[in-house]
Short mmCIF file of C-alpha atoms in Angstrom, two decimals:
data_model
loop_
_atom_site.label_atom_id
_atom_site.label_comp_id
_atom_site.label_asym_id
_atom_site.label_seq_id
_atom_site.Cartn_x
_atom_site.Cartn_y
_atom_site.Cartn_z
CA UNK B 27 80.53 6.69 63.86
CA UNK B 28 82.73 7.14 61.67
CA UNK B 29 80.30 6.53 58.40
CA UNK B 30 77.81 9.08 59.99
CA UNK B 31 80.30 11.66 60.72
CA UNK B 32 81.96 11.38 56.73
CA UNK B 33 78.15 11.74 55.77
CA UNK B 34 77.53 15.01 57.98
CA UNK B 35 81.39 16.03 56.51
CA UNK B 36 80.42 16.00 53.05
CA UNK B 37 76.68 17.39 53.19
CA UNK B 38 78.17 20.36 54.84
CA UNK B 39 81.08 20.66 51.85
CA UNK B 40 77.98 20.50 49.49
CA UNK B 41 75.94 23.37 51.10
CA UNK B 42 78.88 25.33 51.56
CA UNK B 43 79.36 24.92 47.49
CA UNK B 44 75.63 26.44 46.67
CA UNK B 45 76.46 29.45 48.76
CA UNK B 46 79.58 29.93 47.62
CA UNK B 47 77.69 30.27 44.14
CA UNK B 48 75.21 32.49 45.83
CA UNK B 49 78.05 34.72 46.57
CA UNK B 50 79.60 34.78 43.78
CA UNK B 51 76.05 35.24 41.96
CA UNK B 52 75.65 38.56 43.86
CA UNK B 53 78.99 40.02 43.85
CA UNK B 54 78.34 39.81 39.96
CA UNK B 55 75.61 41.67 40.65
CA UNK B 56 73.03 38.58 39.89
CA UNK B 57 71.75 38.02 42.92
CA UNK B 58 69.06 35.84 42.56
CA UNK B 59 66.76 36.97 45.15
CA UNK B 60 66.28 40.59 44.29
CA UNK B 61 63.96 38.95 41.41
CA UNK B 62 60.72 40.38 41.85
CA UNK B 63 58.93 38.48 39.20
CA UNK B 64 58.75 36.59 35.99
CA UNK B 65 56.42 36.63 33.45
CA UNK B 66 55.14 33.06 31.85
CA UNK B 67 53.56 32.39 29.31
CA UNK B 68 52.65 28.56 29.73
CA UNK B 69 52.85 25.58 32.20
CA UNK B 70 54.53 22.40 31.13
CA UNK B 71 50.63 21.03 30.15
CA UNK B 72 49.80 23.70 28.76
CA UNK B 73 52.25 22.86 26.26
CA UNK B 74 52.58 19.26 26.21
CA UNK B 75 48.51 18.29 26.14
CA UNK B 76 47.89 20.66 23.02
CA UNK B 77 48.96 17.79 20.32
CA UNK B 78 47.72 18.06 16.65
CA UNK B 79 44.49 17.01 15.42
CA UNK B 80 46.80 13.83 13.04
CA UNK B 81 47.87 12.58 16.83
CA UNK B 82 44.60 13.19 18.18
CA UNK B 83 42.98 10.75 15.28
CA UNK B 84 45.63 8.32 15.64
CA UNK B 85 45.01 7.92 19.32
CA UNK B 86 41.15 7.27 19.14
CA UNK B 87 41.87 4.86 16.20
CA UNK B 88 44.19 2.70 18.61
CA UNK B 89 47.41 3.49 16.47
CA UNK B 90 50.80 2.08 17.83
CA UNK B 91 53.13 4.06 20.16
CA UNK B 92 55.64 4.77 17.05
CA UNK B 93 53.26 6.12 15.26
CA UNK B 94 52.00 8.54 17.75
CA UNK B 95 55.53 9.77 18.55
CA UNK B 96 55.91 10.55 15.23
CA UNK B 97 52.74 12.53 15.27
CA UNK B 98 53.50 13.97 18.69
CA UNK B 99 54.07 17.36 18.40
CA UNK B 100 53.02 20.37 20.43
CA UNK B 101 50.44 22.73 18.24
CA UNK B 102 53.00 25.30 20.05
CA UNK B 103 55.67 23.94 18.03
CA UNK B 104 57.87 26.90 16.62
CA UNK B 105 56.29 29.00 18.68
CA UNK B 106 58.37 31.03 21.87
CA UNK B 107 57.29 30.80 25.37
CA UNK B 108 58.27 30.95 28.47
CA UNK B 109 58.39 28.79 31.15
CA UNK B 110 59.32 28.74 34.46
CA UNK B 111 59.81 26.22 37.80
CA UNK B 112 62.32 23.89 39.44
CA UNK B 113 65.22 22.13 38.28
CA UNK B 114 64.85 18.31 39.11
CA UNK B 115 67.63 16.76 36.83
CA UNK B 116 70.43 17.70 34.42
CA UNK B 117 72.36 15.60 31.79
CA UNK B 118 74.91 16.90 29.20
CA UNK B 119 76.83 19.75 29.75
CA UNK B 120 79.80 19.21 27.42
CA UNK B 121 78.14 22.33 24.48
CA UNK B 122 74.85 21.00 25.04
CA UNK B 123 72.70 20.29 27.71
CA UNK B 124 69.25 18.86 28.74
CA UNK B 125 67.18 19.63 32.36
CA UNK B 126 64.07 19.10 33.06
CA UNK B 127 61.97 22.16 34.63
CA UNK B 128 59.10 21.22 37.30
CA UNK B 129 55.81 23.40 37.84
CA UNK B 130 52.71 22.70 39.02
CA UNK B 131 51.52 20.49 35.91
CA UNK B 132 54.32 18.21 36.02
CA UNK B 133 57.88 18.79 33.76
CA UNK B 134 58.99 19.63 30.80
CA UNK B 135 62.32 19.20 29.00
CA UNK B 136 64.64 22.07 28.40
CA UNK B 137 67.05 21.93 25.64
CA UNK B 138 70.21 24.37 26.50
CA UNK B 139 72.64 24.56 23.83
CA UNK B 140 76.15 26.51 24.34
CA UNK B 141 76.01 28.05 20.64
CA UNK B 142 72.38 29.62 21.47
CA UNK B 143 72.59 30.66 24.45
CA UNK B 144 75.96 32.16 24.48
CA UNK B 145 79.80 31.35 26.43
CA UNK B 146 79.11 33.28 29.04
CA UNK B 147 75.38 32.52 30.02
CA UNK B 148 76.08 28.90 29.14
CA UNK B 149 78.98 29.19 31.84
CA UNK B 150 76.45 30.21 34.13
CA UNK B 151 74.37 27.92 33.43
CA UNK B 152 76.40 24.86 33.61
CA UNK B 153 77.17 26.08 37.62
CA UNK B 154 73.14 25.84 38.56
CA UNK B 155 72.26 23.12 40.87
CA UNK B 156 68.79 20.33 41.14
CA UNK B 157 66.73 22.43 42.93
CA UNK B 158 67.02 25.68 41.85
CA UNK B 159 64.30 27.73 40.53
CA UNK B 160 64.49 29.29 37.08
CA UNK B 161 62.74 30.81 34.34
CA UNK B 162 63.20 30.31 30.60
CA UNK B 163 62.37 31.69 26.98
CA UNK B 164 63.06 29.60 23.97
CA UNK B 165 61.13 28.06 20.78
CA UNK B 166 58.96 25.18 21.39
CA UNK B 167 60.11 21.88 19.45
CA UNK B 168 59.56 18.27 19.63
CA UNK B 169 62.26 15.93 19.71
CA UNK B 170 62.94 12.51 17.73
CA UNK B 171 61.77 10.88 20.54
CA UNK B 172 58.59 12.82 20.63
CA UNK B 173 59.09 14.63 23.41
CA UNK B 174 58.15 18.15 23.59
CA UNK B 175 60.71 20.52 24.78
CA UNK B 176 62.09 23.99 25.06
CA UNK B 177 64.87 25.20 23.03
CA UNK B 178 66.48 27.80 25.54
CA UNK B 179 67.60 31.21 24.30
CA UNK B 180 67.75 32.65 27.75
CA UNK B 181 67.49 31.21 31.38
CA UNK B 182 67.08 33.26 34.59
CA UNK B 183 67.92 32.00 38.02
CA UNK B 184 65.02 32.81 40.16
CA UNK B 185 65.73 31.48 43.57
CA UNK B 186 69.09 29.68 44.42
CA UNK B 187 68.60 26.15 46.29
CA UNK B 188 70.53 26.32 49.24
CA UNK B 189 69.66 22.77 50.63
CA UNK B 190 70.09 20.01 48.06
CA UNK B 191 66.71 17.75 47.63
CA UNK B 192 66.50 14.11 48.44
CA UNK B 193 68.71 11.69 46.44
CA UNK B 194 66.65 10.97 42.92
CA UNK B 195 66.30 7.23 42.94
CA UNK B 196 65.06 6.87 46.48
CA UNK B 197 63.29 10.10 46.92
CA UNK B 198 61.73 10.98 50.09
CA UNK B 199 60.77 7.67 51.42
CA UNK B 200 60.76 8.58 55.05
CA UNK B 201 56.66 8.75 55.87
CA UNK B 202 57.25 10.83 58.82
CA UNK B 203 59.50 12.83 57.22
CA UNK B 204 57.07 13.45 54.09
CA UNK B 205 54.60 14.58 56.77
CA UNK B 206 56.66 17.04 58.96
CA UNK B 207 58.47 18.54 55.56
CA UNK B 208 55.14 18.40 52.68
CA UNK B 209 57.03 21.08 50.77
CA UNK B 210 59.70 18.66 50.16
CA UNK B 211 57.29 16.13 49.90
CA UNK B 212 55.43 17.96 46.84
CA UNK B 213 58.46 18.55 45.04
CA UNK B 214 60.08 14.88 44.94
CA UNK B 215 56.52 12.87 44.56
CA UNK B 216 54.14 13.54 41.97
CA UNK B 217 51.26 10.93 43.24
CA UNK B 218 51.12 13.43 46.21
CA UNK B 219 51.21 16.87 44.56
CA UNK B 220 48.02 15.04 42.76
CA UNK B 221 46.00 14.12 45.88
CA UNK B 222 45.87 17.64 46.57
CA UNK B 223 45.05 18.66 43.79
CA UNK B 224 42.38 16.51 43.60
CA UNK B 225 41.37 17.05 47.42
CA UNK B 226 40.98 20.51 46.09
CA UNK B 227 38.68 20.07 43.55
CA UNK B 228 36.54 17.35 45.73
CA UNK B 229 35.92 20.72 47.97
CA UNK B 230 35.46 22.85 44.90
CA UNK B 231 32.95 19.78 43.43
CA UNK B 232 31.08 19.75 46.71
CA UNK B 233 30.42 23.51 47.05
CA UNK B 234 29.24 23.49 43.43
CA UNK B 235 26.73 20.89 44.20
CA UNK B 236 25.12 22.57 47.19
CA UNK B 237 25.43 25.91 45.96
CA UNK B 238 23.09 24.91 42.43
CA UNK B 239 20.85 23.31 45.04
CA UNK B 240 20.33 26.60 46.27
CA UNK B 241 22.76 26.26 50.24
CA UNK B 242 23.88 29.14 51.27
CA UNK B 243 27.46 28.70 52.69
CA UNK B 244 28.27 30.52 56.40
CA UNK B 245 30.67 31.07 58.49
CA UNK B 246 30.64 30.29 62.34
CA UNK B 247 32.72 30.74 65.29
CA UNK B 248 35.59 28.69 65.92
CA UNK B 249 36.00 30.09 69.99
CA UNK B 250 33.25 29.10 71.90
CA UNK B 251 32.42 29.49 75.08
CA UNK B 252 30.43 26.11 74.79
CA UNK B 253 31.42 23.50 72.60
CA UNK B 254 28.71 21.41 71.73
CA UNK B 255 27.20 19.10 69.06
CA UNK B 256 28.97 16.52 69.19
CA UNK B 257 30.39 13.99 72.08
CA UNK B 258 34.31 14.78 71.77
CA UNK B 259 36.63 16.27 74.51
CA UNK B 260 37.21 19.64 73.29
CA UNK B 261 40.76 21.92 73.56
CA UNK B 262 40.64 25.01 75.64
CA UNK B 263 42.28 28.31 75.82
CA UNK B 264 42.50 31.67 77.32
CA UNK B 265 41.20 35.15 75.69
CA UNK B 266 43.49 37.94 77.17
CA UNK B 267 41.15 40.84 76.33
CA UNK B 268 38.16 39.18 77.95
CA UNK B 269 39.80 37.22 80.54
CA UNK B 270 37.46 34.32 80.12
CA UNK B 271 38.06 30.70 78.93
CA UNK B 272 36.98 29.38 75.42
CA UNK B 273 36.96 26.80 74.00
CA UNK B 274 37.58 25.20 70.07
CA UNK B 275 34.92 24.21 68.22
CA UNK B 276 34.15 20.52 68.23
CA UNK B 277 31.75 20.77 65.64
CA UNK B 278 29.24 23.48 63.83
CA UNK B 279 26.05 22.40 64.44
CA UNK B 280 24.66 24.71 67.00
CA UNK B 281 25.30 27.79 65.39
CA UNK B 282 23.90 26.58 61.78
CA UNK B 283 20.59 25.63 63.46
CA UNK B 284 20.67 29.40 64.87
CA UNK B 285 20.52 30.33 61.54
CA UNK B 286 17.86 27.99 60.64
CA UNK B 287 15.65 29.36 63.01
CA UNK B 288 16.59 32.43 62.09
CA UNK B 289 15.12 32.01 58.57
CA UNK B 290 17.67 30.95 56.41
CA UNK B 291 16.19 27.61 55.05
CA UNK B 292 19.35 25.91 53.71
CA UNK B 293 23.07 26.68 55.21
CA UNK B 294 26.04 24.61 55.34
CA UNK B 295 30.01 25.81 56.66
CA UNK B 296 33.37 23.33 55.62
CA UNK B 297 35.81 24.20 58.18
CA UNK B 298 37.96 22.94 60.62
CA UNK B 299 36.59 21.68 63.55
CA UNK B 300 38.95 20.29 66.81
CA UNK B 301 38.65 17.60 69.32
CA UNK B 302 41.61 16.52 71.64
CA UNK B 303 41.60 13.41 70.66
CA UNK B 304 44.38 10.45 69.52
CA UNK B 305 46.29 10.18 66.66
CA UNK B 306 45.34 7.03 64.12
CA UNK B 307 44.82 6.40 60.24
CA UNK B 308 41.67 7.91 60.59
CA UNK B 309 41.87 10.76 63.23
CA UNK B 310 43.65 14.15 63.48
CA UNK B 311 43.07 16.27 66.38
CA UNK B 312 42.19 19.25 63.95
CA UNK B 313 40.07 18.09 60.83
CA UNK B 314 37.61 19.49 58.02
CA UNK B 315 33.92 19.00 58.47
CA UNK B 316 30.91 19.82 56.23
CA UNK B 317 27.90 20.20 58.13
CA UNK B 318 24.87 21.26 56.37
CA UNK B 319 20.84 21.99 57.55
CA UNK B 320 17.90 22.02 55.13
CA UNK B 321 14.31 23.12 56.67
CA UNK B 322 11.44 21.27 56.05
CA UNK B 323 12.57 18.25 55.21
CA UNK B 324 13.98 15.07 57.39
CA UNK B 325 16.68 12.13 57.27
CA UNK B 326 15.16 10.94 54.50
CA UNK B 327 16.17 13.92 52.24
CA UNK B 328 19.25 14.15 53.99
CA UNK B 329 19.90 9.96 52.62
CA UNK B 330 18.78 11.11 49.04
CA UNK B 331 20.97 14.29 49.53
CA UNK B 332 23.98 12.34 50.40
CA UNK B 333 23.43 9.76 47.73
CA UNK B 334 23.12 12.77 44.86
CA UNK B 335 25.94 14.66 46.60
CA UNK B 336 28.82 11.89 46.65
CA UNK B 337 28.02 10.31 42.87
CA UNK B 338 28.34 14.17 41.64
CA UNK B 339 31.59 14.65 43.40
CA UNK B 340 32.99 11.49 42.24
CA UNK B 341 31.62 11.86 38.99
CA UNK B 342 33.26 15.46 38.62
CA UNK B 343 36.42 14.23 39.80
CA UNK B 344 37.05 11.12 39.12
CA UNK B 345 35.10 10.35 35.55
CA UNK B 346 33.52 7.57 36.99
CA UNK B 347 30.83 6.45 39.81
CA UNK B 348 32.78 3.39 40.46
CA UNK B 349 35.66 3.96 42.93
CA UNK B 350 38.95 1.59 44.21
CA UNK B 351 40.20 1.91 47.61
CA UNK B 352 43.08 -0.68 48.95
CA UNK B 353 42.37 -2.82 45.79
CA UNK B 354 38.52 -2.99 47.06
CA UNK B 355 36.14 -1.22 43.94
CA UNK B 356 32.64 0.16 45.63
CA UNK B 357 29.90 1.48 43.75
CA UNK B 358 28.56 4.73 43.80
CA UNK B 359 26.36 4.64 40.94
CA UNK B 360 23.92 1.79 42.71
CA UNK B 361 21.40 2.94 45.11
CA UNK B 362 22.80 2.40 48.72
CA UNK B 363 21.94 0.25 50.73
CA UNK B 364 19.63 1.19 54.08
CA UNK B 365 19.52 -0.66 57.32
CA UNK B 366 18.69 -0.14 60.70
CA UNK B 367 20.89 -0.49 63.68
CA UNK B 368 19.04 -3.48 65.27
CA UNK B 369 18.80 -5.16 61.81
CA UNK B 370 22.69 -4.69 60.89
CA UNK B 371 23.42 -6.35 64.58
CA UNK B 372 21.22 -8.84 63.76
CA UNK B 373 22.77 -9.84 60.78
CA UNK B 374 26.09 -9.79 61.57
CA UNK B 375 25.96 -10.42 65.09
CA UNK B 376 22.85 -12.74 65.47
CA UNK B 377 21.54 -10.91 68.20
CA UNK B 378 17.48 -9.34 67.77
CA UNK B 379 17.62 -5.93 70.04
CA UNK B 380 14.06 -6.09 69.65
CA UNK B 381 13.87 -8.83 71.48
CA UNK B 382 15.41 -7.71 74.52
CA UNK B 383 13.47 -5.21 76.67
CA UNK B 384 15.74 -4.61 79.84
CA UNK B 385 19.09 -3.36 80.75
CA UNK B 386 19.93 -6.41 82.50
CA UNK B 387 19.37 -8.45 79.12
CA UNK B 388 21.05 -6.64 77.26
CA UNK B 389 24.08 -7.24 79.87
CA UNK B 390 23.96 -10.53 79.80
CA UNK B 391 23.43 -11.19 76.05
CA UNK B 392 26.99 -8.48 75.75
CA UNK B 393 28.91 -10.67 78.54
CA UNK B 394 27.68 -13.66 76.69
CA UNK B 395 29.38 -12.05 73.28
CA UNK B 396 32.34 -10.80 75.03
CA UNK B 397 31.34 -7.12 74.79
CA UNK B 398 32.79 -4.48 76.89
CA UNK B 399 30.38 -1.57 78.42
CA UNK B 400 30.51 0.71 81.48
CA UNK B 401 28.28 0.82 84.29
CA UNK B 402 26.96 4.17 83.06
CA UNK B 403 25.60 2.21 79.72
CA UNK B 404 22.22 2.08 79.08
CA UNK B 405 20.63 -0.78 76.68
CA UNK B 406 21.13 1.46 73.70
CA UNK B 407 24.77 2.25 74.28
CA UNK B 408 25.03 -1.59 74.39
CA UNK B 409 23.08 -2.17 71.79
CA UNK B 410 25.76 0.40 69.46
CA UNK B 411 29.04 -1.25 71.14
CA UNK B 412 27.33 -4.62 69.61
CA UNK B 413 27.13 -2.43 66.18
CA UNK B 414 30.83 -1.20 66.46
CA UNK B 415 32.37 -4.69 67.29
CA UNK B 416 29.97 -6.60 64.70
CA UNK B 417 28.57 -4.64 62.24
CA UNK B 418 30.94 -1.92 61.36
CA UNK B 419 34.00 -4.13 59.36
CA UNK B 420 30.98 -5.32 57.16
CA UNK B 421 30.10 -1.91 55.56
CA UNK B 422 32.11 -1.94 52.76
CA UNK B 423 29.86 -0.98 49.79
CA UNK B 424 28.28 2.65 50.50
CA UNK B 425 25.19 1.99 53.64
CA UNK B 426 23.17 4.32 55.51
CA UNK B 427 22.44 2.75 58.66
CA UNK B 428 19.45 4.11 59.78
CA UNK B 429 17.44 4.44 64.05
CA UNK B 430 20.39 4.66 66.43
CA UNK B 431 19.11 4.19 70.19
CA UNK B 432 18.23 7.67 72.08
CA UNK B 433 20.96 7.27 74.56
CA UNK B 434 23.27 8.12 72.04
CA UNK B 435 21.46 10.39 69.89
CA UNK B 436 21.17 13.58 72.34
CA UNK B 437 20.22 16.40 69.33
CA UNK B 438 17.80 13.78 67.17
CA UNK B 439 13.82 14.04 66.92
CA UNK B 440 12.80 10.51 67.89
CA UNK B 441 10.76 8.07 66.23
CA UNK B 442 7.28 8.99 66.76
CA UNK B 443 6.63 5.19 66.66
CA UNK B 444 9.38 3.83 68.66
CA UNK B 445 10.71 6.40 71.06
CA UNK B 446 13.24 4.27 72.00
CA UNK B 447 15.23 5.65 68.98
CA UNK B 448 15.89 8.38 66.99
CA UNK B 449 15.46 9.62 63.06
CA UNK B 450 19.22 9.32 62.91
CA UNK B 451 21.36 7.64 59.94
CA UNK B 452 25.27 6.88 59.65
CA UNK B 453 27.08 6.83 56.37
CA UNK B 454 29.55 3.95 55.69
CA UNK B 455 31.84 2.79 53.68
CA UNK B 456 35.14 0.50 53.59
CA UNK B 457 33.34 0.31 57.36
CA UNK B 458 34.56 3.46 58.21
CA UNK B 459 31.94 6.48 59.47
CA UNK B 460 31.70 9.23 56.79
CA UNK B 461 28.83 11.00 57.62
CA UNK B 462 26.55 11.51 60.41
CA UNK B 463 22.21 13.02 59.55
CA UNK B 464 19.45 13.56 62.15
CA UNK B 465 15.79 14.61 61.61
CA UNK B 466 16.90 17.57 64.30
CA UNK B 467 15.56 17.78 67.78
CA UNK B 468 13.27 21.06 67.39
CA UNK B 469 11.53 20.90 70.88
CA UNK B 470 13.02 22.99 73.28
CA UNK B 471 11.66 20.86 76.33
CA UNK B 472 12.53 17.30 74.84
CA UNK B 473 15.95 18.85 74.57
CA UNK B 474 16.67 20.51 77.69
CA UNK B 475 15.48 17.02 79.43
CA UNK B 476 18.76 15.56 77.08
CA UNK B 477 21.06 17.89 77.89
CA UNK B 478 20.52 17.44 81.05
CA UNK B 479 21.22 13.49 80.51
CA UNK B 480 24.19 14.48 79.03
CA UNK B 481 25.34 16.67 82.16
CA UNK B 482 24.56 13.77 84.52
CA UNK B 483 27.05 11.86 82.03
CA UNK B 484 29.51 14.76 82.18
CA UNK B 485 29.07 14.48 86.33
CA UNK B 486 29.92 10.62 86.20
CA UNK B 487 33.37 11.11 84.48
CA UNK B 488 32.24 11.45 80.92
CA UNK B 489 34.73 14.01 79.53
CA UNK B 490 32.97 14.25 75.82
CA UNK B 491 29.83 14.85 77.08
CA UNK B 492 27.70 18.47 76.35
CA UNK B 493 26.70 20.79 78.61
CA UNK B 494 23.31 22.86 77.89
CA UNK B 495 23.87 25.80 75.51
CA UNK B 496 21.29 28.43 77.07
CA UNK B 497 21.67 30.49 74.15
CA UNK B 498 21.28 27.26 71.57
CA UNK B 499 18.00 26.58 73.78
CA UNK B 500 16.80 30.09 73.10
CA UNK B 501 16.94 29.92 69.50
CA UNK B 502 14.92 26.77 69.71
CA UNK B 503 12.03 28.02 71.97
CA UNK B 504 11.73 31.09 69.30
CA UNK B 505 11.08 28.28 67.16
CA UNK B 506 12.82 26.11 64.81
CA UNK B 507 11.06 24.51 61.56
CA UNK B 508 11.45 20.53 61.08
CA UNK B 509 15.08 20.08 59.65
CA UNK B 510 17.18 17.35 58.40
CA UNK B 511 20.84 17.68 59.10
CA UNK B 512 24.20 16.00 58.06
CA UNK B 513 28.06 16.13 59.19
CA UNK B 514 30.60 14.92 56.23
CA UNK B 515 33.88 14.20 57.39
CA UNK B 516 35.91 15.82 54.26
CA UNK B 517 39.12 14.21 55.28
CA UNK B 518 37.87 10.47 55.17
CA UNK B 519 36.16 11.33 51.71
CA UNK B 520 39.18 12.72 50.36
CA UNK B 521 41.10 9.19 51.61
CA UNK B 522 38.66 7.55 49.78
CA UNK B 523 38.44 8.88 46.19
CA UNK B 524 42.64 9.21 46.19
CA UNK B 525 43.11 6.13 47.73
CA UNK B 526 45.20 7.33 49.96
CA UNK B 527 45.73 5.01 53.46
CA UNK B 528 46.18 7.25 55.63
CA UNK B 529 44.45 10.86 57.02
CA UNK B 530 47.79 12.59 57.19
CA UNK B 531 48.35 11.60 53.80
CA UNK B 532 45.18 14.16 52.70
CA UNK B 533 45.97 16.79 55.30
CA UNK B 534 48.89 19.37 53.70
CA UNK B 535 50.28 19.55 57.01
CA UNK B 536 49.07 16.87 59.77
CA UNK B 537 49.61 17.24 63.17
CA UNK B 538 52.95 15.70 64.32
CA UNK B 539 55.05 15.46 67.91
CA UNK B 540 57.84 18.21 68.27
CA UNK B 541 61.09 16.21 67.53
CA UNK B 542 62.69 17.80 70.45
CA UNK B 543 60.14 15.90 72.07
#
């Protein structure tokens, strides 16, 4: 207890010192918070990545590190530049100081000399704290150790940091705190910053690919009267202006299909959806979903699109179609495996549902294999439970699991040759479901019957069941062409492509329980 109080007193003293420095600056007419802009000419990467041709040639020839360092001279050497960023370290401070300044691309060293800066400005420089944001102008040069640096001729304090950053060597390691205070996490952990830069590149690459395939990006409502298109419990809210209850969308599907009816043959949306469910390493109640729909194709067309899309994104963002997640290598360059759900269960559980004809037989084999089911579950539900129990964890390499039972697929076309199953696939990698796709149901009579079955499940207590969407039914009755559709979990895709262990690691601001709870 005494140590804790002592630490708090020390922290309070440090905070007061920083505030005193700010007060001194303000009294001296140098309030940093009154500065509105700073003209920056270069980032750290722009200065450090523009090496001479000599160094490039040495690297190509595999020359040793000493030779490369000697040649490591920026093309900007001798030029005057302006940089800006956050002070991450300071050393020296006699008549010469060295500061590392961090920006979006990384860090660059600032060489500060009393003789160049002047006595008064150097004294002010010495009072700067780690965490302060500065702008600096000076000449680019390369140190004897090969570090490209800027020799400061002028330093401007742009923002005073009133709270100290975490201690340098321990960094920010408290996972819960990292998620709650992502801004500090980004400052302290370069890998975290890289993850979110790559996430942005992944989404941009997806858009680039789909736009190149003549898909039209659209936006649909988040507040809906009927939250359909997926098996999930919605969040509910009240719209005061209309005095009506609304739900937050759980899917993008039903509105995008309306657009297919309206004549947009290829549409997609990347947006937030909301599902009132638990939190774990792969689930967050709000997440990013991409759904796309293409007229005049089926679920086989969606498989081809998925293969091509994943290869394109991996190649463009990572430079390779071979990715490594948690030490496991996955090859996106080879043709993805395609297997039916029945064959997957037969392969991994040794149970052939082609030989099971009744619900009683399905329950009997489930009891024998200790697969738990509910009274409301039908034969197809039990097949899916077997798949989840025995097969999913084995699907490490890219795999399409096709032809799901009709009971778990209320929006999907039945297979003409076997109406107990539908033209649907789920895409798996690393044992995770990465995408879900259908040959979309466009028969309004069949669709109404399936909505009716869903409402019966809702009445039996299934909070994830759908209800009939009458406006969507009206659209289907107008007529929807044969269509292939798919939903991609963008967050899981980002997890795999950035080797991130949890969904919270790829969400800038994941849902967290309030600290006062």
